[in-house]
PDB file of C-alpha atoms and ligand atoms in Angstrom:
ATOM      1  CA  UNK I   1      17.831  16.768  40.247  1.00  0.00           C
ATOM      2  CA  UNK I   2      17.447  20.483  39.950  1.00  0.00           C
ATOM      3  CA  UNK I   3      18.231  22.949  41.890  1.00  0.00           C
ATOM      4  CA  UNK I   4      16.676  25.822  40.333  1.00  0.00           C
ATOM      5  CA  UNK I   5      14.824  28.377  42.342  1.00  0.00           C
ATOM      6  CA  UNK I   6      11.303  29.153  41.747  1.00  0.00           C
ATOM      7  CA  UNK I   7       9.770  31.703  40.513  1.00  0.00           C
ATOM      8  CA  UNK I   8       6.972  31.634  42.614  1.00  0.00           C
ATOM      9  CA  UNK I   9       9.100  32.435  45.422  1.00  0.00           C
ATOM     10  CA  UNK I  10      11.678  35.087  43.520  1.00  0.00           C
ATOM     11  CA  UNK I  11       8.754  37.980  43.278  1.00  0.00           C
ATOM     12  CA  UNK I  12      10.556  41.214  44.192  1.00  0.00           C
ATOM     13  CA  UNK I  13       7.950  40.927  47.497  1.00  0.00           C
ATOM     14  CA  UNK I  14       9.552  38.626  48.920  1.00  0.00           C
ATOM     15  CA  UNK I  15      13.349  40.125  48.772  1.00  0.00           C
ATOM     16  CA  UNK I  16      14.647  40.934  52.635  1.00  0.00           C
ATOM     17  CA  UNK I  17      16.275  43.947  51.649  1.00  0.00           C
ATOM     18  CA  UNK I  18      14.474  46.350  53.759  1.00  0.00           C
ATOM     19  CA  UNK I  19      16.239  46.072  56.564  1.00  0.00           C
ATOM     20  CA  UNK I  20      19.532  47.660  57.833  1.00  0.00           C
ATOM     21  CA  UNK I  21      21.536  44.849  58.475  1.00  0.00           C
ATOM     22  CA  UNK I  22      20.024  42.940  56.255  1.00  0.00           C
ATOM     23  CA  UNK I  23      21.409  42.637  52.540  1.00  0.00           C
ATOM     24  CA  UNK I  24      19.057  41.692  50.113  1.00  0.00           C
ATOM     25  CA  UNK I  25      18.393  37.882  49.742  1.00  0.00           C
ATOM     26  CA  UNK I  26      16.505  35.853  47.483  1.00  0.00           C
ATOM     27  CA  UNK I  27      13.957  33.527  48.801  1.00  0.00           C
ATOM     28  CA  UNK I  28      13.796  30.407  46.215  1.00  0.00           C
ATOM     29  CA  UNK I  29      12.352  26.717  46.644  1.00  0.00           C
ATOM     30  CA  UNK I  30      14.841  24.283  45.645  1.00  0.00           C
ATOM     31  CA  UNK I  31      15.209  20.388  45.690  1.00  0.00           C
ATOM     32  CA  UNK I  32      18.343  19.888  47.424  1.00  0.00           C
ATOM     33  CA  UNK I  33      19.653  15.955  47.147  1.00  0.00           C
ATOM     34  CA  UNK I  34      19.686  14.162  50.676  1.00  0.00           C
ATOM     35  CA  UNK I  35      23.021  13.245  52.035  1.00  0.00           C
ATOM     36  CA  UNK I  36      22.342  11.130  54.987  1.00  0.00           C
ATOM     37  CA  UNK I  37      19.637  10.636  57.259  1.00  0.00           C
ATOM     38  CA  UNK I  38      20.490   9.105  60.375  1.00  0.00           C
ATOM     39  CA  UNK I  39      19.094   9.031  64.287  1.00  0.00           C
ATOM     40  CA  UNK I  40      21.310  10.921  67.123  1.00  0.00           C
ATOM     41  CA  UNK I  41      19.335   9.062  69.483  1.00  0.00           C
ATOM     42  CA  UNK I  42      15.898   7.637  70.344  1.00  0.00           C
ATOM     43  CA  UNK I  43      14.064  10.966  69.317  1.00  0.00           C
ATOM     44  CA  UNK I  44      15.974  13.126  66.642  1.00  0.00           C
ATOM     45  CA  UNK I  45      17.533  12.571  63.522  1.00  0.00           C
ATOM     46  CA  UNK I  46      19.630  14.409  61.861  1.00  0.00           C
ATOM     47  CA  UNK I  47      19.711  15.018  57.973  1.00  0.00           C
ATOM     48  CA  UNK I  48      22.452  16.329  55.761  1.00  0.00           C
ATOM     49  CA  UNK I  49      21.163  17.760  52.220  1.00  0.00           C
ATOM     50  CA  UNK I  50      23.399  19.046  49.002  1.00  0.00           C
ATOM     51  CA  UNK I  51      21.649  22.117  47.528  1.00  0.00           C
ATOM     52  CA  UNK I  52      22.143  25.175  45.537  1.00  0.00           C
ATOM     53  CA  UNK I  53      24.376  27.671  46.336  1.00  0.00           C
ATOM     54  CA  UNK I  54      21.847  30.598  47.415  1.00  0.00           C
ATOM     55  CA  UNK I  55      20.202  28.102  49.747  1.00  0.00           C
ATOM     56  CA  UNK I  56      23.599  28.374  51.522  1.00  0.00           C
ATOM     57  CA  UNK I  57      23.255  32.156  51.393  1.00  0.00           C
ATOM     58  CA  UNK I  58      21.289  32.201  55.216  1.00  0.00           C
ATOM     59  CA  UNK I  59      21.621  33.998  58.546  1.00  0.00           C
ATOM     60  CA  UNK I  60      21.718  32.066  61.781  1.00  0.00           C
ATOM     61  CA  UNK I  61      18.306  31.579  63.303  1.00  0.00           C
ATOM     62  CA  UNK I  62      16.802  31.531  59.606  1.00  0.00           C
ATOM     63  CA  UNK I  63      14.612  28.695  58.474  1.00  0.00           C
ATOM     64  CA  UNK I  64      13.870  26.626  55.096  1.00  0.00           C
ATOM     65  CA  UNK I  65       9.868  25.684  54.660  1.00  0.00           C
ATOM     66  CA  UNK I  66       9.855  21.729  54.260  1.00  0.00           C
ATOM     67  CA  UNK I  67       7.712  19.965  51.843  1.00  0.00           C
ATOM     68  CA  UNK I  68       7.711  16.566  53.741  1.00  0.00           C
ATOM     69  CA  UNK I  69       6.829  13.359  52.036  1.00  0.00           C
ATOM     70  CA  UNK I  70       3.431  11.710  53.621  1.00  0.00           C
ATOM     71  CA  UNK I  71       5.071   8.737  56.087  1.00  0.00           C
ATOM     72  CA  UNK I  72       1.839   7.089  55.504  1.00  0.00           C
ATOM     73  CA  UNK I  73      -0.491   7.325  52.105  1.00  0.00           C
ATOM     74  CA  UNK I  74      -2.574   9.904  53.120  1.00  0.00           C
ATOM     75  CA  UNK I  75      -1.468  13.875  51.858  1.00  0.00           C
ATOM     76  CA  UNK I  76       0.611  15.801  54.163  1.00  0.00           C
ATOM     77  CA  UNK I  77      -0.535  18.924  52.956  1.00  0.00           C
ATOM     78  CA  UNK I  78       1.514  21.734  54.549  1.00  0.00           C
ATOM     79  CA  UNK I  79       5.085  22.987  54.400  1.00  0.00           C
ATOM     80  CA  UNK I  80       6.991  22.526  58.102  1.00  0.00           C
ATOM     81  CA  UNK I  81       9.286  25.424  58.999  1.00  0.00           C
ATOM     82  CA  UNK I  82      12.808  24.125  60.365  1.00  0.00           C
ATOM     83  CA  UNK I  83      15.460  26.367  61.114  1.00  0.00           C
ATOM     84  CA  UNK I  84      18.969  25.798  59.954  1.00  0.00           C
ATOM     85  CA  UNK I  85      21.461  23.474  61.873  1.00  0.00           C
ATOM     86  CA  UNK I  86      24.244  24.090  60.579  1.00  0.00           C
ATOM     87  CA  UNK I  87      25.501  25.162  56.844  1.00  0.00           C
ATOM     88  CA  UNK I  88      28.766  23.799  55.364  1.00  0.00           C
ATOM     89  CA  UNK I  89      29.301  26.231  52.400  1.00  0.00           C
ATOM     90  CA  UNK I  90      33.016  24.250  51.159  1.00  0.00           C
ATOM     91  CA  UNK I  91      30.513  20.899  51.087  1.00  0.00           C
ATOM     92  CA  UNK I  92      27.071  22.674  49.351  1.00  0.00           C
ATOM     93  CA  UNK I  93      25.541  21.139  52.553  1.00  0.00           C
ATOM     94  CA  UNK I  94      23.208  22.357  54.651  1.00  0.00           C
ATOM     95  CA  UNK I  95      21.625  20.501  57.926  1.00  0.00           C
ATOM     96  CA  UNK I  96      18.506  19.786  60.043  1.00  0.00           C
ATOM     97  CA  UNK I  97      18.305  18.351  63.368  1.00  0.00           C
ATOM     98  CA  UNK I  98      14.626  17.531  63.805  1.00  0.00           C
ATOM     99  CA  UNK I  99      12.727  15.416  66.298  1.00  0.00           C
ATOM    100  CA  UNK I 100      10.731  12.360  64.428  1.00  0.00           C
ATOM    101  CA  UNK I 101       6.864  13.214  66.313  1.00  0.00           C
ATOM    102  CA  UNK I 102       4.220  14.554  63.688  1.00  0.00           C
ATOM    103  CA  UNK I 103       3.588  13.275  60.226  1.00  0.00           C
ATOM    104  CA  UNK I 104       5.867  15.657  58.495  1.00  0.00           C
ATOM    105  CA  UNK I 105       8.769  15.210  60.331  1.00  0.00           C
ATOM    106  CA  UNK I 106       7.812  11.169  60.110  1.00  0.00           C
ATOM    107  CA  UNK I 107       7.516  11.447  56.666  1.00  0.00           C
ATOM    108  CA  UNK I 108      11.227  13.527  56.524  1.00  0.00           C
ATOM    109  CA  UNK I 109      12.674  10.777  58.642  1.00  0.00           C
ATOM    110  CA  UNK I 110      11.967   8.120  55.972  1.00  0.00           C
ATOM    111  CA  UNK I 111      13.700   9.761  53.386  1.00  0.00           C
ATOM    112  CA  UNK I 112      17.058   7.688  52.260  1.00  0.00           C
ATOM    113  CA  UNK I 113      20.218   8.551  50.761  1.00  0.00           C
ATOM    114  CA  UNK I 114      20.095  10.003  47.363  1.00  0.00           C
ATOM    115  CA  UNK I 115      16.485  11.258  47.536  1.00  0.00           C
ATOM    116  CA  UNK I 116      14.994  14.602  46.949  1.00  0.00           C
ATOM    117  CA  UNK I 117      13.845  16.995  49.453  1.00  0.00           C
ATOM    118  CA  UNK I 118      11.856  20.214  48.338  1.00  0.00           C
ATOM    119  CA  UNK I 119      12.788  23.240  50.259  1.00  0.00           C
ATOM    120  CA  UNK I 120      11.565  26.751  50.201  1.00  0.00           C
ATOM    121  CA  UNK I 121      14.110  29.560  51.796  1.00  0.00           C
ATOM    122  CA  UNK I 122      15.720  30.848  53.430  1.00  0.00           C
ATOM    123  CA  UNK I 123      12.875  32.671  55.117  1.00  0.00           C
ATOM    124  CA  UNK I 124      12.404  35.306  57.988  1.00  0.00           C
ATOM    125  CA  UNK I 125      14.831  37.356  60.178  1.00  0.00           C
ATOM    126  CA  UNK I 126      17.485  35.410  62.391  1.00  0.00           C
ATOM    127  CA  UNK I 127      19.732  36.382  64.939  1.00  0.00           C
ATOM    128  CA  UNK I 128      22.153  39.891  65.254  1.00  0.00           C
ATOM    129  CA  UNK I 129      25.363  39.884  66.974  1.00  0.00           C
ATOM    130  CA  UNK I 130      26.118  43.459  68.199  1.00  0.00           C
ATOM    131  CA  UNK I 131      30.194  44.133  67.227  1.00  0.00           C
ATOM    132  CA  UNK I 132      30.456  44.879  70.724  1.00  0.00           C
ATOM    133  CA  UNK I 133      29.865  41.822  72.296  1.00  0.00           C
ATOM    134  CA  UNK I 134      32.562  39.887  73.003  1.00  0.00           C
ATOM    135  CA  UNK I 135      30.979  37.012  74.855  1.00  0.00           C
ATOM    136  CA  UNK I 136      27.506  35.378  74.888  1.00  0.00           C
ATOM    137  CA  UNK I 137      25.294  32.815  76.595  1.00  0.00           C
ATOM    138  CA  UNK I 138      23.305  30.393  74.343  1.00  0.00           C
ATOM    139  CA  UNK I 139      20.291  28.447  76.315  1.00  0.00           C
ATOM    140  CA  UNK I 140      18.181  26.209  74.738  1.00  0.00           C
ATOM    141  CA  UNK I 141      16.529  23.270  75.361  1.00  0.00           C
ATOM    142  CA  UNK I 142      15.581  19.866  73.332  1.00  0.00           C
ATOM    143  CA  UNK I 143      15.493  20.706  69.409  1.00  0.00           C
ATOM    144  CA  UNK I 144      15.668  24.311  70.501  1.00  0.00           C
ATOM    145  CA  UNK I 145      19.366  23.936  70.364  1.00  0.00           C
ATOM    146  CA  UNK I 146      19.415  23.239  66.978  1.00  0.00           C
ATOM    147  CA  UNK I 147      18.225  26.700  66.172  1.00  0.00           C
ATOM    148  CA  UNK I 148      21.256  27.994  68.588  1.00  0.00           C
ATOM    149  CA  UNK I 149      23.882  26.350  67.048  1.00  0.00           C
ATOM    150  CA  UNK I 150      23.820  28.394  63.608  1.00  0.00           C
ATOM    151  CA  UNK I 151      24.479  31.358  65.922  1.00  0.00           C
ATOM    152  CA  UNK I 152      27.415  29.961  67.666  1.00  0.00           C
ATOM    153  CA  UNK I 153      28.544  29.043  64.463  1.00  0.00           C
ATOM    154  CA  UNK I 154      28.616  32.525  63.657  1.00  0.00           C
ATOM    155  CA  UNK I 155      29.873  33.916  66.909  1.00  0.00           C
ATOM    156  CA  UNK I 156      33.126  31.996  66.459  1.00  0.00           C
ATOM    157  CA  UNK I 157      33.358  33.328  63.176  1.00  0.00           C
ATOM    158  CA  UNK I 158      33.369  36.811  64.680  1.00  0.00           C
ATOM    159  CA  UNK I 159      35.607  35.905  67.592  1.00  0.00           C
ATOM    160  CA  UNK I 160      33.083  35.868  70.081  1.00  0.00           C
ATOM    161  CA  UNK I 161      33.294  33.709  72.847  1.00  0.00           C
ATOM    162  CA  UNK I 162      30.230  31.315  73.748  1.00  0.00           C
ATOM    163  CA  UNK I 163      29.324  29.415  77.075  1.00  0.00           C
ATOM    164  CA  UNK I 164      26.167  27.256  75.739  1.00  0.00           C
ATOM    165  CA  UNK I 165      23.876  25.837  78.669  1.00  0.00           C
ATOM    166  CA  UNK I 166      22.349  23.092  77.360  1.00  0.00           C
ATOM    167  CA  UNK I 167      18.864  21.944  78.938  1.00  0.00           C
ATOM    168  CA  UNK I 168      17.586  18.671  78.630  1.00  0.00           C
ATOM    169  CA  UNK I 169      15.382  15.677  80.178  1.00  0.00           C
ATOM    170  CA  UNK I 170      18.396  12.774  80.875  1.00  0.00           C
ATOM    171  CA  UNK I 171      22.168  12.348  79.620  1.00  0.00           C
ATOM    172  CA  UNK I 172      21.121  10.713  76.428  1.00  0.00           C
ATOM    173  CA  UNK I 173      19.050  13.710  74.987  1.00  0.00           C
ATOM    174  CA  UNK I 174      21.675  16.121  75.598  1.00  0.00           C
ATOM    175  CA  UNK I 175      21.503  17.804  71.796  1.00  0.00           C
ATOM    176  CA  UNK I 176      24.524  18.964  70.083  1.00  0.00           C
ATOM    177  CA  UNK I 177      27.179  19.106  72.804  1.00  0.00           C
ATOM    178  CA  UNK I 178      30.408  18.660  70.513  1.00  0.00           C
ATOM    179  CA  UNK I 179      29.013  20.475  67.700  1.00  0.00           C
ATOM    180  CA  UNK I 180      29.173  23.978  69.915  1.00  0.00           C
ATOM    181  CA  UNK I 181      32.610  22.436  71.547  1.00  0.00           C
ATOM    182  CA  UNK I 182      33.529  22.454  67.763  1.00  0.00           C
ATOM    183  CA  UNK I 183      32.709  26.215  67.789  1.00  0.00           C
ATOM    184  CA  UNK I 184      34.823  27.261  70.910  1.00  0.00           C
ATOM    185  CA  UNK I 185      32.194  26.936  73.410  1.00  0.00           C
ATOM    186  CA  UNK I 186      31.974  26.357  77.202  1.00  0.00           C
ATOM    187  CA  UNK I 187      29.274  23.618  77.141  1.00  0.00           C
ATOM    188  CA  UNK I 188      27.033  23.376  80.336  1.00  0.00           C
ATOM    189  CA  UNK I 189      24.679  20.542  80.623  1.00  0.00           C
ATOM    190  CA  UNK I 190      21.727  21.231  82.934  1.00  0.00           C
ATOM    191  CA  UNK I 191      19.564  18.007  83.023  1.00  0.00           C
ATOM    192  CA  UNK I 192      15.965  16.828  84.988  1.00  0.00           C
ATOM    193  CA  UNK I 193      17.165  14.011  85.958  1.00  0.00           C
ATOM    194  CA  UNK I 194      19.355  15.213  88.609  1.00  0.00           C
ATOM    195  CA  UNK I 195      17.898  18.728  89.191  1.00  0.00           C
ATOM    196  CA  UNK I 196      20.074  20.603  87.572  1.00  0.00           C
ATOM    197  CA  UNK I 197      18.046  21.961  84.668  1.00  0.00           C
ATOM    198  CA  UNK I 198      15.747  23.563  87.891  1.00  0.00           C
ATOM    199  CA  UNK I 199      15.356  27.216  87.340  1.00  0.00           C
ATOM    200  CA  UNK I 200      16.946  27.939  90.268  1.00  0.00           C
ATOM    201  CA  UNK I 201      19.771  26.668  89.226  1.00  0.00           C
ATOM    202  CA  UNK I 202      20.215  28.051  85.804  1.00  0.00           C
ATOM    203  CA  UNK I 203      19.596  31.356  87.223  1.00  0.00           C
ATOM    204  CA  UNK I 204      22.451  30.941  89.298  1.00  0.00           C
ATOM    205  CA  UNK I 205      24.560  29.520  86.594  1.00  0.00           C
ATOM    206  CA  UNK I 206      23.388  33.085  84.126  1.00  0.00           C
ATOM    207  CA  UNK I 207      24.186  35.451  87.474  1.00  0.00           C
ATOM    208  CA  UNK I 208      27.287  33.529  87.668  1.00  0.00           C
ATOM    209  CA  UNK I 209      28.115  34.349  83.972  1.00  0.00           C
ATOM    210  CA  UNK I 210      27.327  37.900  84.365  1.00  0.00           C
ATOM    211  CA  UNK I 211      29.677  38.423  87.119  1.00  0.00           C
ATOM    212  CA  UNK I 212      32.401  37.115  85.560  1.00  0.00           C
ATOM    213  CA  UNK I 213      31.798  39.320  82.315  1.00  0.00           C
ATOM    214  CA  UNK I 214      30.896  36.264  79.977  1.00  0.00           C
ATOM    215  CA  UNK I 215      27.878  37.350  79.081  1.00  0.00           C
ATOM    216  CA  UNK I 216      27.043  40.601  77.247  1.00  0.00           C
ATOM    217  CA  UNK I 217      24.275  39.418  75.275  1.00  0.00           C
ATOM    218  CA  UNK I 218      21.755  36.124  76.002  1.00  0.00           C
ATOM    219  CA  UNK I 219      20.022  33.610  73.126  1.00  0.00           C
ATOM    220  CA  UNK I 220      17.875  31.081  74.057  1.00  0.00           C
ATOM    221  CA  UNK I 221      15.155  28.967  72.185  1.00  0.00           C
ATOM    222  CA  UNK I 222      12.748  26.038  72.598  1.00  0.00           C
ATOM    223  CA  UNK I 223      11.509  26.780  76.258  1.00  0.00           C
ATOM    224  CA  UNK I 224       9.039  28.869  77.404  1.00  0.00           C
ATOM    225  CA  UNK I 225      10.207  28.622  80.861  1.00  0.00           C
ATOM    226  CA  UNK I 226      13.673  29.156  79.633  1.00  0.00           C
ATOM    227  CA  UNK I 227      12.980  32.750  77.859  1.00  0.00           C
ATOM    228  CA  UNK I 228      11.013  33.579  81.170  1.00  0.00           C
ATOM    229  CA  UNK I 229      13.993  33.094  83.444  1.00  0.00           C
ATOM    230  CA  UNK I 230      15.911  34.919  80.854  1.00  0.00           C
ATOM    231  CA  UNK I 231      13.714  38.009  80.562  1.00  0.00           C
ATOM    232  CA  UNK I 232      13.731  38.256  84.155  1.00  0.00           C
ATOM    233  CA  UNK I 233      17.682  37.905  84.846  1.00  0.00           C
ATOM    234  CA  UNK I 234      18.205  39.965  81.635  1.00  0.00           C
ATOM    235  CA  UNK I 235      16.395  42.741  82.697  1.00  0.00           C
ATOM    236  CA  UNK I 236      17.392  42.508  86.265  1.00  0.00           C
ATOM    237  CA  UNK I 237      21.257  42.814  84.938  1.00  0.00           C
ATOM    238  CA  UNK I 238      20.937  45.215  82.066  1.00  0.00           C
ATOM    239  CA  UNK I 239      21.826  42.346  79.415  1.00  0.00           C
ATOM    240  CA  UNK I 240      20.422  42.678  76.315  1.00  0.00           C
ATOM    241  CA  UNK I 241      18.870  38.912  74.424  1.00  0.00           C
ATOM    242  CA  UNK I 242      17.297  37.781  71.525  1.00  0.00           C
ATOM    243  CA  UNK I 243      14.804  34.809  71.680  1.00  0.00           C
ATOM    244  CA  UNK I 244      13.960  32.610  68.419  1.00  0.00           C
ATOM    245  CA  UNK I 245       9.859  31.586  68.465  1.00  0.00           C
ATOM    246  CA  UNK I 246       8.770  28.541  67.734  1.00  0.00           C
ATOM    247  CA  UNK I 247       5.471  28.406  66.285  1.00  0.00           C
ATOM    248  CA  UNK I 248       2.824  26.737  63.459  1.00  0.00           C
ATOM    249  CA  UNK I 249       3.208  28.548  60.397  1.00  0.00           C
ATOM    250  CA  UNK I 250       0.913  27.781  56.929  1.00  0.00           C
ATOM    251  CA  UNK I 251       2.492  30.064  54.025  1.00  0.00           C
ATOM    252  CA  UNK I 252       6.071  31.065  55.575  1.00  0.00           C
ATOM    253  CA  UNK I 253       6.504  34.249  54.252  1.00  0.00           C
ATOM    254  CA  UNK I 254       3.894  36.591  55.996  1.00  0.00           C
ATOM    255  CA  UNK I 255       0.860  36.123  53.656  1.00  0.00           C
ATOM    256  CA  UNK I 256      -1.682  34.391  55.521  1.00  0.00           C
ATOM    257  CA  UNK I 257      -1.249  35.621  59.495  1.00  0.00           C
ATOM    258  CA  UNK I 258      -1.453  32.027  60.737  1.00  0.00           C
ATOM    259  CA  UNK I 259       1.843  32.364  62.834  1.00  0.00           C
ATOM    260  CA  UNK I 260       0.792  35.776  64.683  1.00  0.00           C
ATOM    261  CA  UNK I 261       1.952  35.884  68.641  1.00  0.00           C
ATOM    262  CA  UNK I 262       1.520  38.791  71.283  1.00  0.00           C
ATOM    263  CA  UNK I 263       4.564  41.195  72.197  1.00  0.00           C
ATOM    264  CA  UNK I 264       4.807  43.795  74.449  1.00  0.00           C
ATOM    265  CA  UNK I 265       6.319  46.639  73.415  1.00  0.00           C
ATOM    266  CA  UNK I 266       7.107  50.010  75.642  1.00  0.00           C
ATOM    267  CA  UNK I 267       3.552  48.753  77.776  1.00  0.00           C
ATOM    268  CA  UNK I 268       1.729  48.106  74.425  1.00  0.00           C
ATOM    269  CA  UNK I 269       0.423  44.866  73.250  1.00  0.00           C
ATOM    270  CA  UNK I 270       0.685  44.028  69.744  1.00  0.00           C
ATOM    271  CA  UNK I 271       0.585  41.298  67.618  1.00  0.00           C
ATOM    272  CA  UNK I 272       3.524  40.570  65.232  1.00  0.00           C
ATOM    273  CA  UNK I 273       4.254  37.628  62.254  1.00  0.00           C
ATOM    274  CA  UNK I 274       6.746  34.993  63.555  1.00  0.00           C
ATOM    275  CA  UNK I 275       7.211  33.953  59.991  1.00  0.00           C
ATOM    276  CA  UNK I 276       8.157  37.327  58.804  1.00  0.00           C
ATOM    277  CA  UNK I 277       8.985  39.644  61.600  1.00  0.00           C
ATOM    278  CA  UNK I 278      10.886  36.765  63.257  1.00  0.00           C
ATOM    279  CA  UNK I 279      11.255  34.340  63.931  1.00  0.00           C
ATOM    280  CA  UNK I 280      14.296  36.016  66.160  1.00  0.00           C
ATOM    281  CA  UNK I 281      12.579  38.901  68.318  1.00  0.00           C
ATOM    282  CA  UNK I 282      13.875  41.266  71.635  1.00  0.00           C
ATOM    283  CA  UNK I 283      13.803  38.831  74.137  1.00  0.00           C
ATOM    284  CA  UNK I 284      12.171  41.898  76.129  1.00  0.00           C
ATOM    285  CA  UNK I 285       9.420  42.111  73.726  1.00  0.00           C
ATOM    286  CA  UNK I 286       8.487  38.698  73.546  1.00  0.00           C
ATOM    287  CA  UNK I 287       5.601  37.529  75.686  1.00  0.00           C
ATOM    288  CA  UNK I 288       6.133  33.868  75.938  1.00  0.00           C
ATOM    289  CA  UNK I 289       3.707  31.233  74.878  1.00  0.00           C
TER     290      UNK I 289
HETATM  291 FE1  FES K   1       1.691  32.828  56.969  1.00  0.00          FE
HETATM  292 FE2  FES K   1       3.324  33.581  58.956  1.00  0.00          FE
HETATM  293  S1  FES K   1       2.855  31.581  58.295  1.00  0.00           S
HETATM  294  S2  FES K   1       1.987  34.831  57.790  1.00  0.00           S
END
């Protein structure tokens, strides 16, 4: 097993360090060594990998390119971007929680115990947390809260209190409930099956939040419907958010313009690379999808 980076992927190019808040970091593919492998329910699994120390070396709301295996002969030819889970830096560990539907994510969900898994990271810009917020609301929906839970990992760091609303179809696809708990956070399940999730209702819930000064900044990810009611109440309010884009990327690291999406900036349209600009963007300036 080796976990040496690249060189391919250490070009001085391809060094964040142009950005204020962001120190310079090394992009590098690595094989990291898989740990476990195992379903959360019906639709996700979850996989723990060992792997070198500057894989570790990621911001919240960053993401590793995956070379998945093929789950079925035939070549899967393409990297899949995945955004970090969670990182364990005492354990060398760092986590996916991924929902088994297309090929690569198939092909990732056969992988056992003890196997290799070729990664290429940590890649793009993730999430900011502004020293003077002292309390935050987290939103996300389906796999959409794994890319939230990084950032509550990091808001507890920083003392930050979190109430995470957590959207999803039934009960048994609630993602990542005692994982934010572990972080300090008010958890909020808002679910279809008895209304709950309705838009109504979370926009009473984020109103509610607001009044009682828990929420100086919003988050959310994995629901278009989700960032619109956000937008709107965020704007309404005066409360600043951040919104991490999902989207199909090819190369990862702003070469090839496969991942552009429309934002709206002061009136203006424009297009921007999720890959490279983002994937975290002003909630104000994102346009949906
Ligand atoms: Fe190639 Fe974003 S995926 S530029």
């Amino acid at each position: 097993m080796s976990y040496e980076p690249c060189e391919k992927y250490t070009d001085s190019a391809l060094r964040f360090g142009d950005e204020d808040h962001y120190p310079e970091r090394i992009v590098g593919e690595f094989l990291g060594e898989v740990v476990s492998n195992d379903w959360v329910n019906g639709e996700y699994k979850h996989m723990i990998l060992k792997v070198h120390a500057r894989a570790l070396d990621s911001y919240a709301g960053q993401f590793f390119h995956l070379l998945c295996p093929s789950p079925d002969g035939a070549e899967v030819y393409m990297r899949r971007p995945m955004s970090i889970y969670r990182i364990d830096k005492a354990a060398s560990q760092i986590e996916f929680l991924y929902k088994c539907e297309g090929r690569g994510t198939r092909g990732m969900g056969m992988l056992k115990e003890g196997d290799d898994f070729n990664l290429a990271g940590p890649l793009g810009k993730g999430f900011t947390l502004d020293p003077k917020w002292k309390n935050i609301v987290v939103l996300g929906r389906g796999v959409g809260l794994a890319t939230l839970a990084p950032l509550s990992q990091l808001a507890a760091e920083k003392g930050v209190g979190i109430t995470a609303i957590l959207s999803a179809r039934n009960p048994g696809v609630v993602m990542s409930k005692d994982l934010f708990e572990g972080f300090g956070a008010t958890t909020i399940p808002v679910l279809d099956t008895d209304g709950t999730s309705d838009v109504a209702n979370v926009e009473k819930i984020l109103n509610g939040l607001i009044d009682e000064g828990k929420a100086d900044a919003f988050f959310t990810c994995g629901s278009n419907r989700l960032l619109s009611l956000m937008k709107k109440v965020g704007k309404a309010r005066g409360v600043p958010g951040q919104v991490a884009m999902e989207q199909i990327m090819v190369c990862g690291f702003g070469a090839c313009y496969v991942c552009m999406r429309t934002f709206e900036i002061d009136g203006e349209k424009t297009l921007k690379r999720v890959c490279r600009d983002g994937p975290v963007f002003n909630m104000q300036e994102a346009v949906g999808w």
